[in-house]
Each structure stands twice: as C-alpha cells, then as structure tokens.
Amino acid sequence: MARYVLFHTVACLTRQQLQRLAENLAGHPEVRLLRMCASTLAGRLMAEFEAPDRETLTAWLVDRNVRAGEVFRVELEWQDGAMHRY
C-alpha cells in the first residue's frame, strides 16, 4: 500500500473534537491511519495514512467530512539516519 500525508486546517477544534476525529479516521480495512499530529494553537493537523491510491483516500476522507486539502504521496522517508523508498 502507498503512504500519504494530509495537511489540514482545524481552526477552532477542541482537543475532544480532535480526539473524535482521530477515532473516526481509525479502524478502516482499506485506509489505515498511521499517525495524526495537531496544533490547536496553529490550527493545523498532519495525518499519515496507508491507502491503495490517492482517489480511494480522498473519497474516504470526503465520506468522513474531511476536506482533503494538501495530500501528497510519500516516496522517500528518513528515519534514524536511513532513507526508505516507497
């Protein structure tokens, strides 16, 4: 499966609303939420997913009332000094 990163504006969402969003995005067999990070001060959210393709991910997000603003496919990742290719 391909890996994707989403950047989304979450202005005015409380921690409890962000928690419900994370729960809503988790537990799907076709699209998998790997991690989600948010800043309530900046009003921004970053989420990382595994999905078969961008179209599936985008449609899945729309079904959950999340506008897929900036979504990009991860091709390279650096972790602990090592590069990984996807």
PDB file of N, CA, C and O in Angstrom:
ATOM      1  N   MET A   1       0.835  -1.185   0.000  1.00  0.00           N
ATOM      2  CA  MET A   1       0.000   0.000   0.000  1.00  0.00           C
ATOM      3  C   MET A   1       0.873   1.239   0.000  1.00  0.00           C
ATOM      4  O   MET A   1       1.963   1.238   0.556  1.00  0.00           O
ATOM      5  N   ALA A   2       0.375   2.270  -0.605  1.00  0.00           N
ATOM      6  CA  ALA A   2       1.092   3.540  -0.656  1.00  0.00           C
ATOM      7  C   ALA A   2       0.849   4.321   0.633  1.00  0.00           C
ATOM      8  O   ALA A   2      -0.146   4.135   1.315  1.00  0.00           O
ATOM      9  N   ARG A   3       1.781   5.211   0.922  1.00  0.00           N
ATOM     10  CA  ARG A   3       1.673   6.057   2.101  1.00  0.00           C
ATOM     11  C   ARG A   3       1.395   7.487   1.660  1.00  0.00           C
ATOM     12  O   ARG A   3       1.992   7.974   0.704  1.00  0.00           O
ATOM     13  N   TYR A   4       0.495   8.157   2.386  1.00  0.00           N
ATOM     14  CA  TYR A   4       0.102   9.527   2.067  1.00  0.00           C
ATOM     15  C   TYR A   4       0.122  10.380   3.324  1.00  0.00           C
ATOM     16  O   TYR A   4      -0.122   9.886   4.426  1.00  0.00           O
ATOM     17  N   VAL A   5       0.406  11.673   3.129  1.00  0.00           N
ATOM     18  CA  VAL A   5       0.370  12.635   4.219  1.00  0.00           C
ATOM     19  C   VAL A   5      -0.664  13.697   3.872  1.00  0.00           C
ATOM     20  O   VAL A   5      -0.718  14.177   2.736  1.00  0.00           O
ATOM     21  N   LEU A   6      -1.476  14.038   4.861  1.00  0.00           N
ATOM     22  CA  LEU A   6      -2.515  15.053   4.720  1.00  0.00           C
ATOM     23  C   LEU A   6      -2.193  16.211   5.645  1.00  0.00           C
ATOM     24  O   LEU A   6      -1.859  16.000   6.814  1.00  0.00           O
ATOM     25  N   PHE A   7      -2.271  17.427   5.133  1.00  0.00           N
ATOM     26  CA  PHE A   7      -2.193  18.634   5.949  1.00  0.00           C
ATOM     27  C   PHE A   7      -3.554  19.293   5.881  1.00  0.00           C
ATOM     28  O   PHE A   7      -4.106  19.475   4.792  1.00  0.00           O
ATOM     29  N   HIS A   8      -4.099  19.627   7.030  1.00  0.00           N
ATOM     30  CA  HIS A   8      -5.478  20.105   7.086  1.00  0.00           C
ATOM     31  C   HIS A   8      -5.594  21.218   8.126  1.00  0.00           C
ATOM     32  O   HIS A   8      -4.944  21.165   9.169  1.00  0.00           O
ATOM     33  N   THR A   9      -6.425  22.203   7.846  1.00  0.00           N
ATOM     34  CA  THR A   9      -6.697  23.271   8.793  1.00  0.00           C
ATOM     35  C   THR A   9      -7.790  22.809   9.746  1.00  0.00           C
ATOM     36  O   THR A   9      -8.834  22.325   9.309  1.00  0.00           O
ATOM     37  N   VAL A  10      -7.542  22.964  11.032  1.00  0.00           N
ATOM     38  CA  VAL A  10      -8.510  22.543  12.051  1.00  0.00           C
ATOM     39  C   VAL A  10      -8.774  23.675  13.037  1.00  0.00           C
ATOM     40  O   VAL A  10      -8.854  23.471  14.238  1.00  0.00           O
ATOM     41  N   ALA A  11      -8.902  24.868  12.522  1.00  0.00           N
ATOM     42  CA  ALA A  11      -9.136  26.034  13.379  1.00  0.00           C
ATOM     43  C   ALA A  11     -10.384  25.829  14.225  1.00  0.00           C
ATOM     44  O   ALA A  11     -11.390  25.297  13.754  1.00  0.00           O
ATOM     45  N   CYS A  12     -10.287  26.202  15.466  1.00  0.00           N
ATOM     46  CA  CYS A  12     -11.413  26.198  16.414  1.00  0.00           C
ATOM     47  C   CYS A  12     -11.829  24.805  16.882  1.00  0.00           C
ATOM     48  O   CYS A  12     -12.858  24.678  17.537  1.00  0.00           O
ATOM     49  N   LEU A  13     -11.097  23.765  16.555  1.00  0.00           N
ATOM     50  CA  LEU A  13     -11.441  22.442  17.074  1.00  0.00           C
ATOM     51  C   LEU A  13     -10.807  22.257  18.447  1.00  0.00           C
ATOM     52  O   LEU A  13      -9.644  22.594  18.662  1.00  0.00           O
ATOM     53  N   THR A  14     -11.566  21.703  19.368  1.00  0.00           N
ATOM     54  CA  THR A  14     -11.056  21.429  20.701  1.00  0.00           C
ATOM     55  C   THR A  14     -10.292  20.102  20.697  1.00  0.00           C
ATOM     56  O   THR A  14     -10.362  19.335  19.735  1.00  0.00           O
ATOM     57  N   ARG A  15      -9.613  19.813  21.786  1.00  0.00           N
ATOM     58  CA  ARG A  15      -8.919  18.523  21.914  1.00  0.00           C
ATOM     59  C   ARG A  15      -9.904  17.362  21.831  1.00  0.00           C
ATOM     60  O   ARG A  15      -9.609  16.330  21.237  1.00  0.00           O
ATOM     61  N   GLN A  16     -11.072  17.549  22.417  1.00  0.00           N
ATOM     62  CA  GLN A  16     -12.086  16.496  22.384  1.00  0.00           C
ATOM     63  C   GLN A  16     -12.573  16.265  20.941  1.00  0.00           C
ATOM     64  O   GLN A  16     -12.779  15.111  20.541  1.00  0.00           O
ATOM     65  N   GLN A  17     -12.751  17.329  20.185  1.00  0.00           N
ATOM     66  CA  GLN A  17     -13.169  17.177  18.785  1.00  0.00           C
ATOM     67  C   GLN A  17     -12.076  16.521  17.956  1.00  0.00           C
ATOM     68  O   GLN A  17     -12.358  15.694  17.086  1.00  0.00           O
ATOM     69  N   LEU A  18     -10.820  16.874  18.222  1.00  0.00           N
ATOM     70  CA  LEU A  18      -9.710  16.229  17.522  1.00  0.00           C
ATOM     71  C   LEU A  18      -9.629  14.744  17.881  1.00  0.00           C
ATOM     72  O   LEU A  18      -9.342  13.912  17.024  1.00  0.00           O
ATOM     73  N   GLN A  19      -9.911  14.416  19.133  1.00  0.00           N
ATOM     74  CA  GLN A  19      -9.933  13.013  19.551  1.00  0.00           C
ATOM     75  C   GLN A  19     -11.010  12.252  18.795  1.00  0.00           C
ATOM     76  O   GLN A  19     -10.781  11.146  18.294  1.00  0.00           O
ATOM     77  N   ARG A  20     -12.205  12.824  18.675  1.00  0.00           N
ATOM     78  CA  ARG A  20     -13.287  12.174  17.933  1.00  0.00           C
ATOM     79  C   ARG A  20     -12.923  12.024  16.454  1.00  0.00           C
ATOM     80  O   ARG A  20     -13.227  11.009  15.824  1.00  0.00           O
ATOM     81  N   LEU A  21     -12.235  13.038  15.904  1.00  0.00           N
ATOM     82  CA  LEU A  21     -11.789  12.948  14.512  1.00  0.00           C
ATOM     83  C   LEU A  21     -10.817  11.787  14.343  1.00  0.00           C
ATOM     84  O   LEU A  21     -10.936  10.990  13.410  1.00  0.00           O
ATOM     85  N   ALA A  22      -9.859  11.666  15.251  1.00  0.00           N
ATOM     86  CA  ALA A  22      -8.894  10.566  15.182  1.00  0.00           C
ATOM     87  C   ALA A  22      -9.600   9.219  15.269  1.00  0.00           C
ATOM     88  O   ALA A  22      -9.275   8.284  14.527  1.00  0.00           O
ATOM     89  N   GLU A  23     -10.583   9.111  16.139  1.00  0.00           N
ATOM     90  CA  GLU A  23     -11.341   7.861  16.267  1.00  0.00           C
ATOM     91  C   GLU A  23     -12.132   7.570  15.002  1.00  0.00           C
ATOM     92  O   GLU A  23     -12.251   6.416  14.586  1.00  0.00           O
ATOM     93  N   ASN A  24     -12.662   8.613  14.376  1.00  0.00           N
ATOM     94  CA  ASN A  24     -13.427   8.477  13.136  1.00  0.00           C
ATOM     95  C   ASN A  24     -12.534   8.024  11.974  1.00  0.00           C
ATOM     96  O   ASN A  24     -12.973   7.324  11.078  1.00  0.00           O
ATOM     97  N   LEU A  25     -11.266   8.435  12.012  1.00  0.00           N
ATOM     98  CA  LEU A  25     -10.340   8.103  10.928  1.00  0.00           C
ATOM     99  C   LEU A  25      -9.644   6.757  11.122  1.00  0.00           C
ATOM    100  O   LEU A  25      -8.986   6.268  10.217  1.00  0.00           O
ATOM    101  N   ALA A  26      -9.777   6.179  12.296  1.00  0.00           N
ATOM    102  CA  ALA A  26      -9.098   4.915  12.596  1.00  0.00           C
ATOM    103  C   ALA A  26     -10.022   3.730  12.323  1.00  0.00           C
ATOM    104  O   ALA A  26     -11.237   3.867  12.261  1.00  0.00           O
ATOM    105  N   GLY A  27      -9.404   2.571  12.138  1.00  0.00           N
ATOM    106  CA  GLY A  27     -10.140   1.326  12.098  1.00  0.00           C
ATOM    107  C   GLY A  27     -10.861   1.001  10.803  1.00  0.00           C
ATOM    108  O   GLY A  27     -11.884   0.344  10.833  1.00  0.00           O
ATOM    109  N   HIS A  28     -10.337   1.416   9.686  1.00  0.00           N
ATOM    110  CA  HIS A  28     -10.946   1.081   8.402  1.00  0.00           C
ATOM    111  C   HIS A  28     -10.057   0.062   7.697  1.00  0.00           C
ATOM    112  O   HIS A  28      -8.835   0.184   7.702  1.00  0.00           O
ATOM    113  N   PRO A  29     -10.628  -0.962   7.073  1.00  0.00           N
ATOM    114  CA  PRO A  29      -9.788  -2.003   6.461  1.00  0.00           C
ATOM    115  C   PRO A  29      -9.027  -1.549   5.215  1.00  0.00           C
ATOM    116  O   PRO A  29      -7.948  -2.056   4.933  1.00  0.00           O
ATOM    117  N   GLU A  30      -9.565  -0.579   4.466  1.00  0.00           N
ATOM    118  CA  GLU A  30      -8.929  -0.188   3.210  1.00  0.00           C
ATOM    119  C   GLU A  30      -7.980   0.997   3.372  1.00  0.00           C
ATOM    120  O   GLU A  30      -6.984   1.101   2.661  1.00  0.00           O
ATOM    121  N   VAL A  31      -8.279   1.896   4.287  1.00  0.00           N
ATOM    122  CA  VAL A  31      -7.444   3.070   4.550  1.00  0.00           C
ATOM    123  C   VAL A  31      -7.035   3.003   6.013  1.00  0.00           C
ATOM    124  O   VAL A  31      -7.872   2.882   6.897  1.00  0.00           O
ATOM    125  N   ARG A  32      -5.746   3.099   6.256  1.00  0.00           N
ATOM    126  CA  ARG A  32      -5.235   2.955   7.622  1.00  0.00           C
ATOM    127  C   ARG A  32      -4.576   4.244   8.091  1.00  0.00           C
ATOM    128  O   ARG A  32      -3.646   4.737   7.432  1.00  0.00           O
ATOM    129  N   LEU A  33      -5.060   4.809   9.186  1.00  0.00           N
ATOM    130  CA  LEU A  33      -4.430   5.969   9.803  1.00  0.00           C
ATOM    131  C   LEU A  33      -3.204   5.489  10.568  1.00  0.00           C
ATOM    132  O   LEU A  33      -3.318   4.669  11.476  1.00  0.00           O
ATOM    133  N   LEU A  34      -2.027   5.990  10.190  1.00  0.00           N
ATOM    134  CA  LEU A  34      -0.790   5.590  10.865  1.00  0.00           C
ATOM    135  C   LEU A  34      -0.489   6.485  12.055  1.00  0.00           C
ATOM    136  O   LEU A  34      -0.064   6.016  13.108  1.00  0.00           O
ATOM    137  N   ARG A  35      -0.680   7.797  11.856  1.00  0.00           N
ATOM    138  CA  ARG A  35      -0.495   8.734  12.957  1.00  0.00           C
ATOM    139  C   ARG A  35      -1.146  10.063  12.607  1.00  0.00           C
ATOM    140  O   ARG A  35      -1.392  10.367  11.446  1.00  0.00           O
ATOM    141  N   MET A  36      -1.426  10.819  13.660  1.00  0.00           N
ATOM    142  CA  MET A  36      -2.048  12.120  13.482  1.00  0.00           C
ATOM    143  C   MET A  36      -1.434  13.059  14.505  1.00  0.00           C
ATOM    144  O   MET A  36      -1.300  12.691  15.680  1.00  0.00           O
ATOM    145  N   CYS A  37      -1.030  14.232  14.065  1.00  0.00           N
ATOM    146  CA  CYS A  37      -0.458  15.252  14.934  1.00  0.00           C
ATOM    147  C   CYS A  37      -1.218  16.550  14.696  1.00  0.00           C
ATOM    148  O   CYS A  37      -1.551  16.868  13.557  1.00  0.00           O
ATOM    149  N   ALA A  38      -1.476  17.301  15.778  1.00  0.00           N
ATOM    150  CA  ALA A  38      -2.231  18.540  15.623  1.00  0.00           C
ATOM    151  C   ALA A  38      -1.678  19.613  16.540  1.00  0.00           C
ATOM    152  O   ALA A  38      -1.113  19.320  17.593  1.00  0.00           O
ATOM    153  N   SER A  39      -1.865  20.850  16.121  1.00  0.00           N
ATOM    154  CA  SER A  39      -1.560  22.011  16.951  1.00  0.00           C
ATOM    155  C   SER A  39      -2.828  22.850  17.037  1.00  0.00           C
ATOM    156  O   SER A  39      -3.279  23.401  16.032  1.00  0.00           O
ATOM    157  N   THR A  40      -3.400  22.915  18.232  1.00  0.00           N
ATOM    158  CA  THR A  40      -4.595  23.737  18.396  1.00  0.00           C
ATOM    159  C   THR A  40      -4.244  25.212  18.313  1.00  0.00           C
ATOM    160  O   THR A  40      -5.063  26.015  17.889  1.00  0.00           O
ATOM    161  N   LEU A  41      -3.028  25.572  18.686  1.00  0.00           N
ATOM    162  CA  LEU A  41      -2.602  26.977  18.596  1.00  0.00           C
ATOM    163  C   LEU A  41      -2.458  27.424  17.150  1.00  0.00           C
ATOM    164  O   LEU A  41      -2.888  28.508  16.773  1.00  0.00           O
ATOM    165  N   ALA A  42      -1.857  26.581  16.317  1.00  0.00           N
ATOM    166  CA  ALA A  42      -1.668  26.919  14.903  1.00  0.00           C
ATOM    167  C   ALA A  42      -2.896  26.567  14.062  1.00  0.00           C
ATOM    168  O   ALA A  42      -3.033  27.030  12.935  1.00  0.00           O
ATOM    169  N   GLY A  43      -3.781  25.711  14.605  1.00  0.00           N
ATOM    170  CA  GLY A  43      -4.953  25.295  13.861  1.00  0.00           C
ATOM    171  C   GLY A  43      -4.626  24.404  12.679  1.00  0.00           C
ATOM    172  O   GLY A  43      -5.274  24.462  11.642  1.00  0.00           O
ATOM    173  N   ARG A  44      -3.603  23.566  12.841  1.00  0.00           N
ATOM    174  CA  ARG A  44      -3.164  22.687  11.743  1.00  0.00           C
ATOM    175  C   ARG A  44      -3.104  21.251  12.228  1.00  0.00           C
ATOM    176  O   ARG A  44      -2.852  20.969  13.398  1.00  0.00           O
ATOM    177  N   LEU A  45      -3.307  20.348  11.271  1.00  0.00           N
ATOM    178  CA  LEU A  45      -3.276  18.926  11.540  1.00  0.00           C
ATOM    179  C   LEU A  45      -2.456  18.246  10.459  1.00  0.00           C
ATOM    180  O   LEU A  45      -2.510  18.638   9.290  1.00  0.00           O
ATOM    181  N   MET A  46      -1.700  17.237  10.856  1.00  0.00           N
ATOM    182  CA  MET A  46      -0.965  16.401   9.920  1.00  0.00           C
ATOM    183  C   MET A  46      -1.375  14.964  10.213  1.00  0.00           C
ATOM    184  O   MET A  46      -1.388  14.539  11.367  1.00  0.00           O
ATOM    185  N   ALA A  47      -1.771  14.243   9.183  1.00  0.00           N
ATOM    186  CA  ALA A  47      -2.129  12.839   9.353  1.00  0.00           C
ATOM    187  C   ALA A  47      -1.425  12.024   8.280  1.00  0.00           C
ATOM    188  O   ALA A  47      -1.279  12.465   7.145  1.00  0.00           O
ATOM    189  N   GLU A  48      -0.991  10.843   8.678  1.00  0.00           N
ATOM    190  CA  GLU A  48      -0.301   9.944   7.753  1.00  0.00           C
ATOM    191  C   GLU A  48      -1.142   8.682   7.592  1.00  0.00           C
ATOM    192  O   GLU A  48      -1.614   8.106   8.579  1.00  0.00           O
ATOM    193  N   PHE A  49      -1.354   8.284   6.344  1.00  0.00           N
ATOM    194  CA  PHE A  49      -2.222   7.158   6.017  1.00  0.00           C
ATOM    195  C   PHE A  49      -1.517   6.162   5.106  1.00  0.00           C
ATOM    196  O   PHE A  49      -0.625   6.525   4.359  1.00  0.00           O
ATOM    197  N   GLU A  50      -1.999   4.930   5.129  1.00  0.00           N
ATOM    198  CA  GLU A  50      -1.714   3.956   4.086  1.00  0.00           C
ATOM    199  C   GLU A  50      -3.024   3.732   3.350  1.00  0.00           C
ATOM    200  O   GLU A  50      -4.076   3.559   3.982  1.00  0.00           O
ATOM    201  N   ALA A  51      -2.966   3.773   2.024  1.00  0.00           N
ATOM    202  CA  ALA A  51      -4.157   3.590   1.194  1.00  0.00           C
ATOM    203  C   ALA A  51      -3.745   3.009  -0.143  1.00  0.00           C
ATOM    204  O   ALA A  51      -2.603   3.181  -0.576  1.00  0.00           O
ATOM    205  N   PRO A  52      -4.674   2.345  -0.840  1.00  0.00           N
ATOM    206  CA  PRO A  52      -4.339   1.763  -2.144  1.00  0.00           C
ATOM    207  C   PRO A  52      -3.955   2.815  -3.180  1.00  0.00           C
ATOM    208  O   PRO A  52      -3.076   2.585  -3.998  1.00  0.00           O
ATOM    209  N   ASP A  53      -4.618   3.992  -3.134  1.00  0.00           N
ATOM    210  CA  ASP A  53      -4.308   5.071  -4.065  1.00  0.00           C
ATOM    211  C   ASP A  53      -4.911   6.375  -3.542  1.00  0.00           C
ATOM    212  O   ASP A  53      -5.687   6.372  -2.584  1.00  0.00           O
ATOM    213  N   ARG A  54      -4.522   7.476  -4.158  1.00  0.00           N
ATOM    214  CA  ARG A  54      -4.972   8.798  -3.712  1.00  0.00           C
ATOM    215  C   ARG A  54      -6.490   8.958  -3.847  1.00  0.00           C
ATOM    216  O   ARG A  54      -7.130   9.546  -2.987  1.00  0.00           O
ATOM    217  N   GLU A  55      -7.068   8.435  -4.919  1.00  0.00           N
ATOM    218  CA  GLU A  55      -8.508   8.570  -5.142  1.00  0.00           C
ATOM    219  C   GLU A  55      -9.306   7.880  -4.041  1.00  0.00           C
ATOM    220  O   GLU A  55     -10.303   8.410  -3.561  1.00  0.00           O
ATOM    221  N   THR A  56      -8.877   6.696  -3.641  1.00  0.00           N
ATOM    222  CA  THR A  56      -9.547   5.974  -2.559  1.00  0.00           C
ATOM    223  C   THR A  56      -9.453   6.758  -1.266  1.00  0.00           C
ATOM    224  O   THR A  56     -10.442   6.913  -0.545  1.00  0.00           O
ATOM    225  N   LEU A  57      -8.260   7.267  -0.956  1.00  0.00           N
ATOM    226  CA  LEU A  57      -8.072   8.052   0.259  1.00  0.00           C
ATOM    227  C   LEU A  57      -8.937   9.309   0.238  1.00  0.00           C
ATOM    228  O   LEU A  57      -9.625   9.607   1.215  1.00  0.00           O
ATOM    229  N   THR A  58      -8.929  10.033  -0.865  1.00  0.00           N
ATOM    230  CA  THR A  58      -9.698  11.271  -0.970  1.00  0.00           C
ATOM    231  C   THR A  58     -11.193  11.005  -0.796  1.00  0.00           C
ATOM    232  O   THR A  58     -11.878  11.705  -0.053  1.00  0.00           O
ATOM    233  N   ALA A  59     -11.717   9.980  -1.465  1.00  0.00           N
ATOM    234  CA  ALA A  59     -13.136   9.644  -1.335  1.00  0.00           C
ATOM    235  C   ALA A  59     -13.473   9.229   0.090  1.00  0.00           C
ATOM    236  O   ALA A  59     -14.518   9.608   0.633  1.00  0.00           O
ATOM    237  N   TRP A  60     -12.589   8.485   0.711  1.00  0.00           N
ATOM    238  CA  TRP A  60     -12.779   8.032   2.086  1.00  0.00           C
ATOM    239  C   TRP A  60     -12.817   9.225   3.035  1.00  0.00           C
ATOM    240  O   TRP A  60     -13.643   9.274   3.945  1.00  0.00           O
ATOM    241  N   LEU A  61     -11.935  10.200   2.823  1.00  0.00           N
ATOM    242  CA  LEU A  61     -11.931  11.401   3.660  1.00  0.00           C
ATOM    243  C   LEU A  61     -13.211  12.210   3.476  1.00  0.00           C
ATOM    244  O   LEU A  61     -13.799  12.686   4.453  1.00  0.00           O
ATOM    245  N   VAL A  62     -13.657  12.361   2.237  1.00  0.00           N
ATOM    246  CA  VAL A  62     -14.894  13.095   1.961  1.00  0.00           C
ATOM    247  C   VAL A  62     -16.072  12.429   2.670  1.00  0.00           C
ATOM    248  O   VAL A  62     -16.920  13.113   3.244  1.00  0.00           O
ATOM    249  N   ASP A  63     -16.110  11.101   2.684  1.00  0.00           N
ATOM    250  CA  ASP A  63     -17.171  10.372   3.390  1.00  0.00           C
ATOM    251  C   ASP A  63     -17.177  10.688   4.883  1.00  0.00           C
ATOM    252  O   ASP A  63     -18.205  10.531   5.545  1.00  0.00           O
ATOM    253  N   ARG A  64     -16.040  11.121   5.406  1.00  0.00           N
ATOM    254  CA  ARG A  64     -15.914  11.445   6.823  1.00  0.00           C
ATOM    255  C   ARG A  64     -15.913  12.958   7.068  1.00  0.00           C
ATOM    256  O   ARG A  64     -15.514  13.425   8.118  1.00  0.00           O
ATOM    257  N   ASN A  65     -16.350  13.707   6.076  1.00  0.00           N
ATOM    258  CA  ASN A  65     -16.450  15.173   6.152  1.00  0.00           C
ATOM    259  C   ASN A  65     -15.116  15.855   6.406  1.00  0.00           C
ATOM    260  O   ASN A  65     -15.045  16.871   7.093  1.00  0.00           O
ATOM    261  N   VAL A  66     -14.046  15.275   5.867  1.00  0.00           N
ATOM    262  CA  VAL A  66     -12.718  15.884   5.947  1.00  0.00           C
ATOM    263  C   VAL A  66     -12.323  16.300   4.540  1.00  0.00           C
ATOM    264  O   VAL A  66     -12.217  15.461   3.645  1.00  0.00           O
ATOM    265  N   ARG A  67     -12.155  17.600   4.351  1.00  0.00           N
ATOM    266  CA  ARG A  67     -11.719  18.078   3.040  1.00  0.00           C
ATOM    267  C   ARG A  67     -10.256  17.735   2.854  1.00  0.00           C
ATOM    268  O   ARG A  67      -9.411  18.083   3.676  1.00  0.00           O
ATOM    269  N   ALA A  68      -9.962  17.049   1.790  1.00  0.00           N
ATOM    270  CA  ALA A  68      -8.583  16.651   1.502  1.00  0.00           C
ATOM    271  C   ALA A  68      -7.870  17.825   0.844  1.00  0.00           C
ATOM    272  O   ALA A  68      -7.808  17.925  -0.371  1.00  0.00           O
ATOM    273  N   GLY A  69      -7.357  18.748   1.645  1.00  0.00           N
ATOM    274  CA  GLY A  69      -6.646  19.906   1.117  1.00  0.00           C
ATOM    275  C   GLY A  69      -5.321  19.501   0.498  1.00  0.00           C
ATOM    276  O   GLY A  69      -5.245  19.176  -0.679  1.00  0.00           O
ATOM    277  N   GLU A  70      -4.295  19.494   1.300  1.00  0.00           N
ATOM    278  CA  GLU A  70      -2.966  19.107   0.822  1.00  0.00           C
ATOM    279  C   GLU A  70      -2.745  17.627   1.140  1.00  0.00           C
ATOM    280  O   GLU A  70      -2.583  17.256   2.286  1.00  0.00           O
ATOM    281  N   VAL A  71      -2.762  16.800   0.127  1.00  0.00           N
ATOM    282  CA  VAL A  71      -2.473  15.374   0.281  1.00  0.00           C
ATOM    283  C   VAL A  71      -1.360  15.041  -0.697  1.00  0.00           C
ATOM    284  O   VAL A  71      -1.459  15.354  -1.877  1.00  0.00           O
ATOM    285  N   PHE A  72      -0.300  14.435  -0.184  1.00  0.00           N
ATOM    286  CA  PHE A  72       0.737  14.002  -1.128  1.00  0.00           C
ATOM    287  C   PHE A  72       1.214  12.602  -0.779  1.00  0.00           C
ATOM    288  O   PHE A  72       1.148  12.169   0.362  1.00  0.00           O
ATOM    289  N   ARG A  73       1.668  11.916  -1.817  1.00  0.00           N
ATOM    290  CA  ARG A  73       2.180  10.559  -1.656  1.00  0.00           C
ATOM    291  C   ARG A  73       3.621  10.611  -1.172  1.00  0.00           C
ATOM    292  O   ARG A  73       4.442  11.373  -1.687  1.00  0.00           O
ATOM    293  N   VAL A  74       3.914   9.804  -0.191  1.00  0.00           N
ATOM    294  CA  VAL A  74       5.264   9.719   0.348  1.00  0.00           C
ATOM    295  C   VAL A  74       6.064   8.768  -0.534  1.00  0.00           C
ATOM    296  O   VAL A  74       5.657   7.629  -0.748  1.00  0.00           O
ATOM    297  N   GLU A  75       7.170   9.262  -1.055  1.00  0.00           N
ATOM    298  CA  GLU A  75       8.054   8.433  -1.870  1.00  0.00           C
ATOM    299  C   GLU A  75       9.339   8.091  -1.134  1.00  0.00           C
ATOM    300  O   GLU A  75       9.896   7.016  -1.314  1.00  0.00           O
ATOM    301  N   LEU A  76       9.819   9.039  -0.332  1.00  0.00           N
ATOM    302  CA  LEU A  76      11.052   8.860   0.425  1.00  0.00           C
ATOM    303  C   LEU A  76      10.823   9.252   1.874  1.00  0.00           C
ATOM    304  O   LEU A  76      10.100  10.203   2.155  1.00  0.00           O
ATOM    305  N   GLU A  77      11.472   8.527   2.785  1.00  0.00           N
ATOM    306  CA  GLU A  77      11.367   8.827   4.205  1.00  0.00           C
ATOM    307  C   GLU A  77      12.727   8.588   4.844  1.00  0.00           C
ATOM    308  O   GLU A  77      13.427   7.633   4.493  1.00  0.00           O
ATOM    309  N   TRP A  78      13.101   9.465   5.758  1.00  0.00           N
ATOM    310  CA  TRP A  78      14.334   9.298   6.507  1.00  0.00           C
ATOM    311  C   TRP A  78      13.980   9.049   7.951  1.00  0.00           C
ATOM    312  O   TRP A  78      13.216   9.802   8.557  1.00  0.00           O
ATOM    313  N   GLN A  79      14.533   7.976   8.494  1.00  0.00           N
ATOM    314  CA  GLN A  79      14.260   7.628   9.874  1.00  0.00           C
ATOM    315  C   GLN A  79      15.525   7.039  10.468  1.00  0.00           C
ATOM    316  O   GLN A  79      16.121   6.129   9.881  1.00  0.00           O
ATOM    317  N   ASP A  80      15.937   7.590  11.598  1.00  0.00           N
ATOM    318  CA  ASP A  80      17.167   7.147  12.263  1.00  0.00           C
ATOM    319  C   ASP A  80      18.365   7.176  11.316  1.00  0.00           C
ATOM    320  O   ASP A  80      19.200   6.263  11.314  1.00  0.00           O
ATOM    321  N   GLY A  81      18.409   8.193  10.468  1.00  0.00           N
ATOM    322  CA  GLY A  81      19.535   8.371   9.567  1.00  0.00           C
ATOM    323  C   GLY A  81      19.500   7.526   8.308  1.00  0.00           C
ATOM    324  O   GLY A  81      20.390   7.618   7.461  1.00  0.00           O
ATOM    325  N   ALA A  82      18.480   6.701   8.158  1.00  0.00           N
ATOM    326  CA  ALA A  82      18.389   5.823   6.992  1.00  0.00           C
ATOM    327  C   ALA A  82      17.233   6.261   6.083  1.00  0.00           C
ATOM    328  O   ALA A  82      16.183   6.657   6.567  1.00  0.00           O
ATOM    329  N   MET A  83      17.482   6.192   4.771  1.00  0.00           N
ATOM    330  CA  MET A  83      16.445   6.528   3.815  1.00  0.00           C
ATOM    331  C   MET A  83      15.661   5.287   3.420  1.00  0.00           C
ATOM    332  O   MET A  83      16.229   4.218   3.210  1.00  0.00           O
ATOM    333  N   HIS A  84      14.341   5.447   3.340  1.00  0.00           N
ATOM    334  CA  HIS A  84      13.460   4.371   2.898  1.00  0.00           C
ATOM    335  C   HIS A  84      12.701   4.858   1.671  1.00  0.00           C
ATOM    336  O   HIS A  84      12.275   5.994   1.620  1.00  0.00           O
ATOM    337  N   ARG A  85      12.539   3.987   0.703  1.00  0.00           N
ATOM    338  CA  ARG A  85      11.792   4.310  -0.511  1.00  0.00           C
ATOM    339  C   ARG A  85      10.483   3.544  -0.522  1.00  0.00           C
ATOM    340  O   ARG A  85      10.435   2.381  -0.154  1.00  0.00           O
ATOM    341  N   TYR A  86       9.438   4.221  -0.993  1.00  0.00           N
ATOM    342  CA  TYR A  86       8.110   3.592  -1.068  1.00  0.00           C
ATOM    343  C   TYR A  86       7.667   3.540  -2.498  1.00  0.00           C
ATOM    344  O   TYR A  86       7.971   4.345  -3.304  1.00  0.00           O
TER     345      TYR A  86
END
